[in-house]
Amino acid sequence: MSTPLRPDDPKRIGPYHLHGRLGSGGMGRVYLGSSPGGHTVAVKVIHLDLADDPGFRTRFVAEVAAARKVGGFYTAQVTAADTAADPPWLATAYIPGPSLHEAVENHGPLPTESVAALGAGLAEGLTAIHACGIVHRDLKPANVLLAADGPRVIDFGIARALDATSHTRTSTIMGTAGFIAPEQVRGRAVGPACDVFALGCMLAYAATGRSPFGEGPIEAVVYRVVHESPDLEGMPPDLTDLIEECLEKDPEERPGLDHILNRLAPLAGPAGGFAEGRWLPSAVTEIITERRTKVLTQAVEEPPKAKAASKKPPAQKAKAAPKKPPAQKSKSTPEKKAAAGAKPAPAAKKAPTPSAPASKKAASNDSDSGFLMLAGAAAVVAALLYINVPEFALWVSEGVNNGADEIAVDDCIAQLSDEGFVEVPCWSAAGEFKAVGSPTVDPLADLGTPAGCELTQTIVATENGNMCLEPVEDSDS
């Protein structure tokens, strides 16, 4: 989970308000942030020393372009990026769950069904990555997050696009010892089979709690990767044969992702258990629930607009409490005068039985007026919440118009959890992205461009075709 921001941390990056630190690595720091529409994201900010290196910045531009091509459910979607900023940054959907490394280190190996579900989800995610001409090349337990509805592949900071602008080099080993393929160690060209090898290593780690090539100095580990057989002792029998196939030294001998998916899906149970959110041990599921709840609570409590809106109901209650008793007392004043002896006959005439229905009618009018006043107050509060509180606006919009399959230019949308979109009014608090036009190229036809959209834009598939999106603040400027 995130830790508090430090004094030297930024409070805002691009359109995102930052709430805390998620971690740091060789490329930069990762922050927990929220968009203007209330969507939670992970924002990676590049280290200043790297940002000052022209060669690195050029490579980062290519990496972002590659990452934006990737779709699929089992990957953390890139929502926005600014490669020209100082420092440059990249934002992806936030997954409120532990990494595979964290789950295994703290709670031990996963059961067979969980490992099978994990492998099936990752095989599907890698299929989406490879379909865009990309090889991840740094697939490891720390780069896989566990969500209630399945795993997610994250951190494309090492991925390269296999096109003319690619930075894939045979002279450089990029990856993590113990989870890199022999061809990476040898500095040879890599392809999708490289990720299959890493997938086999991760499944062995998930099932046994250790790397199949052991630990120790990097030189010793990579030697075992190239020359020795993997240690699969303790592997569930149903998974052993498939893992051995994935860990073949020759990439041509490794199975394809479709074969892996077909082998693992039956072991994972119906829908991999993802639909019910029961594919992981209870201890890990509790961590996911706790983090998701904390993020939702934080999102509701922190934004200033949400706090301002919460003060409106008391003000409405003050208006909805008219002082009717004094008005009734004023009507009884003539009767009191009559009782005192002033004009007794008229006083008797003013107290006939028809006055009772009149008082009932007045009470009925007062009741109707009070109801209308309360209804009006409720409508005002609802409107204020819709305009100022992103979570409320998103909830209403999702119920009224669930989906953005027919989104057109100038329509606004908001992203739901970590996948899917819903159309919302551009003026509402939930308005997050605005459709600005269609991509200039087919995302899969021209691998040298970021799906035909600008690098600061994101893309969504609709019934009208792919659409380029910009943050609402930027599109209105």
Coordinates of C-alpha atoms in Angstrom, one line a residue:
M1 CA 0.0 0.0 0.0
S2 CA 1.0 3.6 -0.3
T3 CA 3.1 5.6 2.2
P4 CA 2.7 9.3 2.9
L5 CA 4.2 11.8 0.6
R6 CA 7.5 13.3 1.7
P7 CA 8.3 17.0 1.8
D8 CA 10.2 16.8 -1.5
D9 CA 7.5 14.9 -3.3
P10 CA 5.3 16.7 -5.8
K11 CA 1.7 17.2 -4.9
R12 CA 0.5 17.1 -8.5
I13 CA 1.7 15.5 -11.8
G14 CA -0.1 16.6 -14.9
P15 CA -3.9 16.4 -14.2
Y16 CA -3.4 14.0 -11.3
H17 CA -3.5 14.9 -7.6
L18 CA -1.0 12.7 -5.7
H19 CA -1.9 11.0 -2.4
G20 CA 1.1 8.9 -1.5
R21 CA 4.1 6.8 -2.6
L22 CA 3.6 3.3 -4.0
G23 CA 7.3 2.5 -4.4
S24 CA 10.4 3.2 -6.4
G25 CA 12.7 1.5 -8.8
G26 CA 15.6 1.9 -11.2
M27 CA 13.5 4.1 -13.5
G28 CA 11.7 6.3 -11.1
R29 CA 9.2 6.7 -8.3
V30 CA 5.6 5.5 -8.4
Y31 CA 2.8 7.5 -6.7
L32 CA -0.8 6.9 -5.9
G33 CA -2.9 9.6 -7.7
S34 CA -6.4 10.5 -8.7
S35 CA -7.7 12.1 -11.9
P36 CA -10.1 15.0 -12.0
G37 CA -12.9 12.5 -12.4
G38 CA -11.9 10.6 -9.3
H39 CA -10.3 7.6 -11.1
T40 CA -7.4 6.2 -9.1
V41 CA -4.1 5.8 -11.0
A42 CA -0.4 4.8 -10.5
V43 CA 1.9 7.6 -11.7
K44 CA 5.5 6.7 -12.5
V45 CA 7.8 9.8 -12.4
I46 CA 11.2 9.3 -14.0
H47 CA 14.3 10.0 -12.0
L48 CA 15.8 13.4 -12.8
D49 CA 19.3 12.0 -13.7
L50 CA 17.6 9.7 -16.3
A51 CA 15.4 12.5 -17.6
D52 CA 18.5 14.6 -18.3
D53 CA 19.9 11.9 -20.5
P54 CA 18.7 12.5 -24.1
G55 CA 19.2 8.9 -25.0
F56 CA 17.1 7.7 -22.2
R57 CA 14.3 10.2 -22.9
T58 CA 14.3 9.0 -26.5
R59 CA 14.0 5.4 -25.3
F60 CA 11.2 6.4 -22.9
V61 CA 9.2 7.9 -25.7
A62 CA 9.4 4.6 -27.6
E63 CA 8.5 2.7 -24.4
V64 CA 5.4 4.8 -23.8
A65 CA 4.4 4.4 -27.5
A66 CA 4.7 0.7 -27.1
A67 CA 2.8 0.5 -23.8
R68 CA -0.1 2.5 -25.3
K69 CA -0.7 -0.2 -27.9
V70 CA -1.4 -2.8 -25.3
G71 CA -5.0 -3.7 -24.4
G72 CA -6.5 -6.7 -22.9
F73 CA -8.1 -7.3 -19.5
Y74 CA -5.1 -8.7 -17.7
T75 CA -2.8 -5.7 -18.2
A76 CA -2.7 -2.3 -16.3
Q77 CA -3.9 0.1 -19.0
V78 CA -1.9 3.2 -19.7
T79 CA -4.2 6.2 -19.1
A80 CA -2.0 9.1 -19.9
A81 CA 1.7 10.2 -20.3
D82 CA 3.8 13.2 -20.9
T83 CA 7.2 12.3 -22.3
A84 CA 8.2 15.9 -22.9
A85 CA 7.5 17.0 -19.3
D86 CA 10.4 17.7 -16.9
P87 CA 10.5 15.1 -15.5
P88 CA 8.6 12.8 -17.9
W89 CA 5.8 10.6 -16.4
L90 CA 3.5 7.8 -17.2
A91 CA 0.1 7.0 -15.6
T92 CA -1.6 3.6 -15.5
A93 CA -4.7 2.1 -13.9
Y94 CA -4.2 1.5 -10.2
I95 CA -4.6 -2.1 -9.1
P96 CA -5.4 -2.3 -5.4
G97 CA -3.7 -5.7 -4.7
P98 CA -0.4 -7.1 -3.7
S99 CA 2.3 -8.2 -6.1
L100 CA 2.8 -12.0 -6.7
H101 CA 6.1 -11.5 -4.9
E102 CA 4.5 -9.9 -1.9
A103 CA 1.7 -12.5 -1.6
V104 CA 4.1 -15.5 -1.8
E105 CA 6.7 -14.0 0.5
N106 CA 4.2 -13.1 3.2
H107 CA 1.6 -16.0 2.8
G108 CA 3.5 -18.8 1.2
P109 CA 2.9 -20.7 -2.1
L110 CA -0.5 -20.6 -3.8
P111 CA -2.7 -23.7 -4.1
T112 CA -2.8 -25.6 -7.5
E113 CA -6.1 -24.0 -8.5
S114 CA -4.8 -20.5 -7.8
V115 CA -1.6 -21.1 -9.8
A116 CA -3.6 -22.4 -12.7
A117 CA -5.9 -19.4 -12.7
L118 CA -2.8 -17.1 -12.4
G119 CA -1.2 -18.8 -15.4
A120 CA -4.4 -18.7 -17.5
G121 CA -4.8 -14.9 -16.8
L122 CA -1.2 -14.1 -17.5
A123 CA -1.2 -16.2 -20.7
E124 CA -4.2 -14.1 -21.9
G125 CA -2.5 -10.9 -20.9
L126 CA 0.7 -11.8 -22.7
T127 CA -1.3 -12.7 -25.8
A128 CA -2.6 -9.1 -25.9
I129 CA 0.9 -7.8 -25.4
H130 CA 2.4 -10.0 -28.2
A131 CA -0.5 -9.1 -30.5
C132 CA 0.8 -5.5 -30.5
G133 CA 4.3 -6.7 -31.5
I134 CA 5.8 -6.2 -28.0
V135 CA 7.9 -8.5 -25.8
H136 CA 7.7 -7.6 -22.1
R137 CA 11.2 -9.0 -21.4
D138 CA 11.0 -8.2 -17.6
L139 CA 8.2 -10.5 -16.5
K140 CA 8.7 -11.4 -12.8
P141 CA 6.7 -11.7 -9.6
A142 CA 7.1 -8.0 -8.7
N143 CA 5.6 -7.1 -12.1
V144 CA 2.4 -9.1 -11.6
L145 CA -0.4 -7.7 -9.4
L146 CA -3.1 -9.8 -7.9
A147 CA -6.7 -8.4 -8.1
A148 CA -10.0 -9.9 -7.1
D149 CA -10.9 -10.5 -10.7
G150 CA -7.6 -11.8 -11.9
P151 CA -3.9 -11.0 -12.3
R152 CA -2.5 -7.9 -14.0
V153 CA 0.8 -7.5 -15.9
I154 CA 2.4 -4.1 -15.0
D155 CA 5.5 -2.1 -15.7
F156 CA 6.3 -1.9 -19.3
G157 CA 9.4 0.0 -18.5
I158 CA 11.5 -2.7 -20.1
A159 CA 9.2 -3.7 -22.9
R160 CA 10.3 -2.9 -26.5
A161 CA 8.3 -2.7 -29.7
L162 CA 9.5 -4.9 -32.4
D163 CA 9.6 -2.2 -35.1
A164 CA 12.0 0.3 -36.7
T165 CA 11.9 2.5 -33.7
S166 CA 12.6 -0.4 -31.3
H167 CA 15.4 -0.4 -28.8
T168 CA 15.6 -4.2 -28.6
R169 CA 19.3 -5.0 -28.6
T170 CA 21.1 -8.3 -28.8
S171 CA 24.1 -6.9 -27.0
T172 CA 22.2 -6.0 -23.8
I173 CA 20.7 -8.2 -21.1
M174 CA 17.6 -6.7 -19.7
G175 CA 15.6 -8.5 -17.1
T176 CA 15.8 -10.1 -13.6
A177 CA 18.2 -13.0 -12.9
G178 CA 16.2 -16.2 -12.3
F179 CA 13.3 -15.1 -14.5
I180 CA 15.1 -14.3 -17.8
A181 CA 15.4 -16.7 -20.7
P182 CA 18.7 -18.3 -21.8
E183 CA 18.6 -16.3 -25.0
Q184 CA 18.5 -13.1 -23.0
V185 CA 21.5 -14.2 -21.0
R186 CA 23.4 -15.0 -24.1
G187 CA 22.6 -11.6 -25.6
R188 CA 20.7 -13.1 -28.5
A189 CA 17.5 -11.8 -30.2
V190 CA 14.4 -12.3 -28.1
G191 CA 10.8 -13.0 -29.0
P192 CA 7.5 -14.0 -27.4
A193 CA 9.1 -17.3 -26.3
C194 CA 11.2 -15.2 -23.9
D195 CA 8.1 -14.3 -22.0
V196 CA 6.9 -17.9 -22.0
F197 CA 10.1 -18.9 -20.2
A198 CA 9.5 -16.1 -17.6
L199 CA 5.9 -17.3 -17.2
G200 CA 7.1 -20.8 -16.5
C201 CA 9.5 -19.4 -13.9
M202 CA 6.8 -17.4 -12.2
L203 CA 4.3 -20.3 -12.0
A204 CA 7.0 -22.4 -10.5
Y205 CA 7.7 -19.6 -8.0
A206 CA 4.0 -19.3 -7.2
A207 CA 3.6 -23.0 -6.6
T208 CA 6.7 -23.7 -4.6
G209 CA 7.7 -20.3 -3.1
R210 CA 11.1 -20.2 -4.8
S211 CA 12.7 -19.6 -8.2
P212 CA 13.4 -22.8 -10.2
F213 CA 17.0 -21.7 -10.7
G214 CA 17.7 -20.8 -7.1
E215 CA 19.3 -17.7 -5.5
G216 CA 22.7 -16.3 -5.1
P217 CA 25.1 -14.1 -7.1
I218 CA 23.8 -13.1 -10.5
E219 CA 26.6 -14.9 -12.3
A220 CA 25.6 -18.2 -10.5
V221 CA 21.9 -17.8 -11.2
V222 CA 22.3 -17.0 -14.9
Y223 CA 24.7 -19.9 -15.3
R224 CA 22.0 -22.3 -14.0
V225 CA 19.5 -20.7 -16.3
V226 CA 21.6 -21.4 -19.3
H227 CA 23.2 -24.8 -18.4
E228 CA 21.2 -26.6 -15.7
S229 CA 17.7 -28.1 -15.3
P230 CA 15.2 -26.2 -13.2
D231 CA 14.5 -27.4 -9.7
L232 CA 10.8 -28.3 -9.7
E233 CA 10.7 -30.3 -6.5
G234 CA 7.4 -29.8 -4.7
M235 CA 5.5 -28.8 -7.9
P236 CA 1.9 -30.0 -8.1
P237 CA 1.9 -33.1 -10.5
D238 CA -0.8 -31.5 -12.7
L239 CA 1.5 -28.5 -13.5
T240 CA 4.9 -30.1 -13.7
D241 CA 4.9 -31.2 -17.3
L242 CA 3.6 -27.9 -18.6
I243 CA 6.2 -25.9 -16.5
E244 CA 9.0 -28.1 -17.8
E245 CA 7.9 -27.3 -21.4
C246 CA 7.9 -23.6 -20.7
L247 CA 11.4 -23.8 -19.3
E248 CA 13.0 -25.5 -22.3
K249 CA 16.4 -24.0 -23.1
D250 CA 15.6 -23.8 -26.9
P251 CA 12.9 -21.2 -27.4
E252 CA 11.6 -23.2 -30.4
E253 CA 10.7 -26.0 -28.0
R254 CA 8.5 -23.9 -25.7
P255 CA 4.7 -24.0 -26.1
G256 CA 2.6 -21.2 -27.4
L257 CA 0.4 -19.1 -25.2
D258 CA -2.8 -20.7 -26.6
H259 CA -1.5 -24.1 -25.6
I260 CA -0.7 -22.9 -22.1
L261 CA -4.1 -21.3 -21.7
N262 CA -5.9 -24.5 -22.9
R263 CA -3.9 -26.6 -20.4
L264 CA -4.5 -24.3 -17.4
A265 CA -8.1 -23.3 -17.9
P266 CA -9.6 -26.6 -16.9
L267 CA -7.5 -26.7 -13.7
A268 CA -8.6 -23.2 -12.7
G269 CA -12.3 -24.1 -12.6
P270 CA -15.2 -22.2 -14.1
A271 CA -14.1 -18.7 -15.3
G272 CA -10.9 -19.2 -13.4
G273 CA -12.8 -18.3 -10.2
F274 CA -12.4 -14.7 -11.2
A275 CA -16.1 -13.9 -11.5
E276 CA -16.7 -14.8 -7.9
G277 CA -13.4 -13.2 -6.7
R278 CA -12.5 -16.5 -5.1
W279 CA -9.4 -17.6 -7.0
L280 CA -6.9 -16.6 -4.2
P281 CA -6.5 -17.8 -0.6
S282 CA -8.6 -15.9 1.9
A283 CA -5.5 -14.2 3.4
V284 CA -4.6 -12.6 0.1
T285 CA -8.2 -11.7 -0.7
E286 CA -8.4 -9.9 2.6
I287 CA -5.4 -7.7 1.6
I288 CA -7.1 -6.8 -1.7
T289 CA -10.3 -5.9 0.0
E290 CA -8.5 -3.8 2.6
R291 CA -6.5 -1.9 0.0
R292 CA -9.5 -1.3 -2.2
T293 CA -11.6 0.0 0.8
K294 CA -8.7 2.3 1.9
V295 CA -8.4 3.8 -1.6
L296 CA -12.1 4.4 -1.9
T297 CA -12.3 6.0 1.5
Q298 CA -9.3 8.2 0.7
A299 CA -10.9 9.2 -2.6
V300 CA -14.1 10.2 -0.8
E301 CA -12.5 12.1 2.1
E302 CA -9.7 14.0 0.5
P303 CA -11.0 16.1 -2.4
P304 CA -11.9 19.6 -1.2
K305 CA -15.0 19.7 -3.4
A306 CA -16.4 16.5 -1.7
K307 CA -16.0 18.2 1.7
A308 CA -17.8 21.3 0.5
A309 CA -20.7 19.3 -0.8
S310 CA -21.0 17.4 2.4
K311 CA -21.8 20.7 4.3
K312 CA -24.9 21.4 2.1
P313 CA -27.5 19.1 3.7
P314 CA -27.5 20.9 7.1
A315 CA -28.2 24.2 5.3
Q316 CA -31.1 22.6 3.5
K317 CA -32.5 21.3 6.8
A318 CA -32.6 24.8 8.2
K319 CA -34.8 26.0 5.3
A320 CA -37.0 22.9 5.6
A321 CA -38.1 23.7 9.2
P322 CA -40.6 26.6 8.9
K323 CA -42.1 27.9 12.2
K324 CA -45.8 27.0 11.8
P325 CA -46.9 27.1 15.5
P326 CA -46.7 30.9 15.7
A327 CA -49.0 31.3 12.6
Q328 CA -51.6 29.1 14.3
K329 CA -51.5 31.3 17.5
S330 CA -52.2 34.4 15.4
K331 CA -55.5 32.8 14.2
S332 CA -56.7 32.3 17.8
T333 CA -56.2 35.9 18.8
P334 CA -59.8 37.0 17.9
E335 CA -61.2 34.2 20.0
K336 CA -59.2 35.3 23.0
K337 CA -60.6 38.8 22.6
A338 CA -64.1 37.4 22.5
A339 CA -63.6 35.4 25.7
A340 CA -62.6 38.7 27.4
G341 CA -66.0 40.2 26.7
A342 CA -65.3 42.3 23.6
K343 CA -68.2 41.6 21.1
P344 CA -69.3 38.1 22.4
A345 CA -71.8 37.6 19.6
P346 CA -69.4 37.9 16.8
A347 CA -67.0 35.7 18.6
A348 CA -69.6 33.0 18.7
K349 CA -70.1 33.3 15.0
K350 CA -66.4 33.0 14.3
A351 CA -66.2 29.6 16.0
P352 CA -68.6 27.5 13.9
T353 CA -68.0 23.9 12.9
P354 CA -66.8 24.8 9.3
S355 CA -63.6 26.2 10.9
A356 CA -62.4 22.6 11.5
P357 CA -62.3 21.7 7.8
A358 CA -60.5 24.9 7.1
S359 CA -57.8 24.0 9.6
K360 CA -57.5 20.6 8.0
K361 CA -57.1 22.2 4.6
A362 CA -54.4 24.5 6.0
A363 CA -52.7 21.5 7.6
S364 CA -52.8 19.7 4.2
N365 CA -51.4 22.7 2.4
D366 CA -48.6 22.9 5.0
S367 CA -47.9 19.2 4.5
D368 CA -47.8 19.5 0.7
S369 CA -45.6 22.6 1.0
G370 CA -43.2 20.8 3.4
F371 CA -43.0 17.8 1.1
L372 CA -42.3 20.0 -1.9
M373 CA -39.7 21.9 0.1
L374 CA -38.0 18.6 1.1
A375 CA -38.1 17.3 -2.5
G376 CA -36.6 20.5 -3.7
A377 CA -33.9 20.4 -1.1
A378 CA -33.1 16.8 -2.1
A379 CA -32.9 17.8 -5.7
V380 CA -30.6 20.7 -4.9
V381 CA -28.3 18.4 -2.8
A382 CA -28.3 15.7 -5.6
A383 CA -27.4 18.4 -8.2
L384 CA -24.6 19.7 -6.0
L385 CA -23.3 16.2 -5.4
Y386 CA -23.4 15.4 -9.1
I387 CA -21.5 18.6 -10.0
N388 CA -18.9 18.4 -7.1
V389 CA -18.5 14.8 -6.0
P390 CA -16.9 12.6 -8.7
E391 CA -17.9 9.3 -6.9
F392 CA -21.6 10.2 -6.8
A393 CA -21.6 11.5 -10.4
L394 CA -19.9 8.4 -11.7
W395 CA -22.4 6.2 -9.8
V396 CA -25.4 8.0 -11.3
S397 CA -23.9 8.1 -14.8
E398 CA -23.1 4.4 -14.7
G399 CA -26.7 3.6 -13.7
V400 CA -28.2 5.8 -16.4
N401 CA -25.8 5.1 -19.2
N402 CA -23.7 2.0 -18.6
G403 CA -21.2 1.9 -21.3
A404 CA -19.7 4.2 -24.0
D405 CA -19.9 1.9 -27.0
E406 CA -21.3 4.7 -29.2
I407 CA -19.1 7.5 -28.0
A408 CA -18.6 10.3 -30.6
V409 CA -16.3 13.3 -30.9
D410 CA -16.8 15.9 -28.1
D411 CA -18.5 13.3 -25.8
C412 CA -17.0 12.9 -22.4
I413 CA -16.4 9.6 -20.5
A414 CA -15.1 8.4 -17.2
Q415 CA -13.2 5.1 -16.6
L416 CA -14.8 2.5 -14.3
S417 CA -12.5 0.8 -11.7
D418 CA -9.7 -0.7 -13.8
E419 CA -11.6 -1.4 -17.0
G420 CA -14.5 -0.1 -19.0
F421 CA -15.9 3.3 -19.6
V422 CA -19.2 5.2 -19.0
E423 CA -20.4 8.3 -20.9
V424 CA -20.9 11.3 -18.6
P425 CA -21.8 15.0 -19.1
C426 CA -18.6 17.0 -19.7
W427 CA -19.6 19.5 -17.0
S428 CA -20.1 16.8 -14.3
A429 CA -17.5 16.0 -11.7
A430 CA -17.0 12.6 -13.2
G431 CA -16.0 14.0 -16.6
E432 CA -12.5 12.6 -17.1
F433 CA -11.7 12.2 -20.8
K434 CA -13.1 13.9 -23.9
A435 CA -13.2 12.3 -27.3
V436 CA -11.2 14.5 -29.7
G437 CA -11.2 12.4 -32.8
S438 CA -10.3 9.0 -34.4
P439 CA -6.7 7.7 -34.6
T440 CA -4.9 8.5 -37.8
V441 CA -3.8 4.9 -38.3
D442 CA -4.9 1.4 -37.4
P443 CA -3.2 0.6 -34.0
L444 CA -2.0 -2.7 -35.3
A445 CA -1.1 -1.6 -38.9
D446 CA 1.5 0.9 -38.1
L447 CA 3.7 -0.1 -35.1
G448 CA 5.8 3.0 -35.4
T449 CA 3.1 5.3 -33.9
P450 CA 1.2 5.3 -30.6
A451 CA -2.0 3.9 -32.0
G452 CA -2.4 6.9 -34.2
C453 CA -3.1 9.3 -31.3
E454 CA -0.9 11.9 -29.7
L455 CA 1.5 10.6 -26.9
T456 CA -0.5 12.7 -24.3
Q457 CA -3.8 11.0 -25.4
T458 CA -5.2 7.6 -24.6
I459 CA -7.4 5.4 -26.8
V460 CA -10.7 3.5 -26.4
A461 CA -12.5 1.1 -28.7
T462 CA -16.1 2.0 -29.4
E463 CA -18.8 0.8 -31.8
N464 CA -17.9 3.8 -33.9
G465 CA -14.3 2.6 -34.1
N466 CA -11.2 3.6 -32.0
M467 CA -11.3 7.1 -30.4
C468 CA -8.5 9.3 -29.2
L469 CA -9.2 10.8 -25.7
E470 CA -7.7 13.8 -23.9
P471 CA -8.2 14.8 -20.2
V472 CA -11.2 17.1 -19.9
E473 CA -9.0 19.9 -18.5
D474 CA -6.7 19.8 -21.5
S475 CA -9.4 19.5 -24.1
D476 CA -11.2 22.6 -22.7
S477 CA -8.0 24.7 -22.5

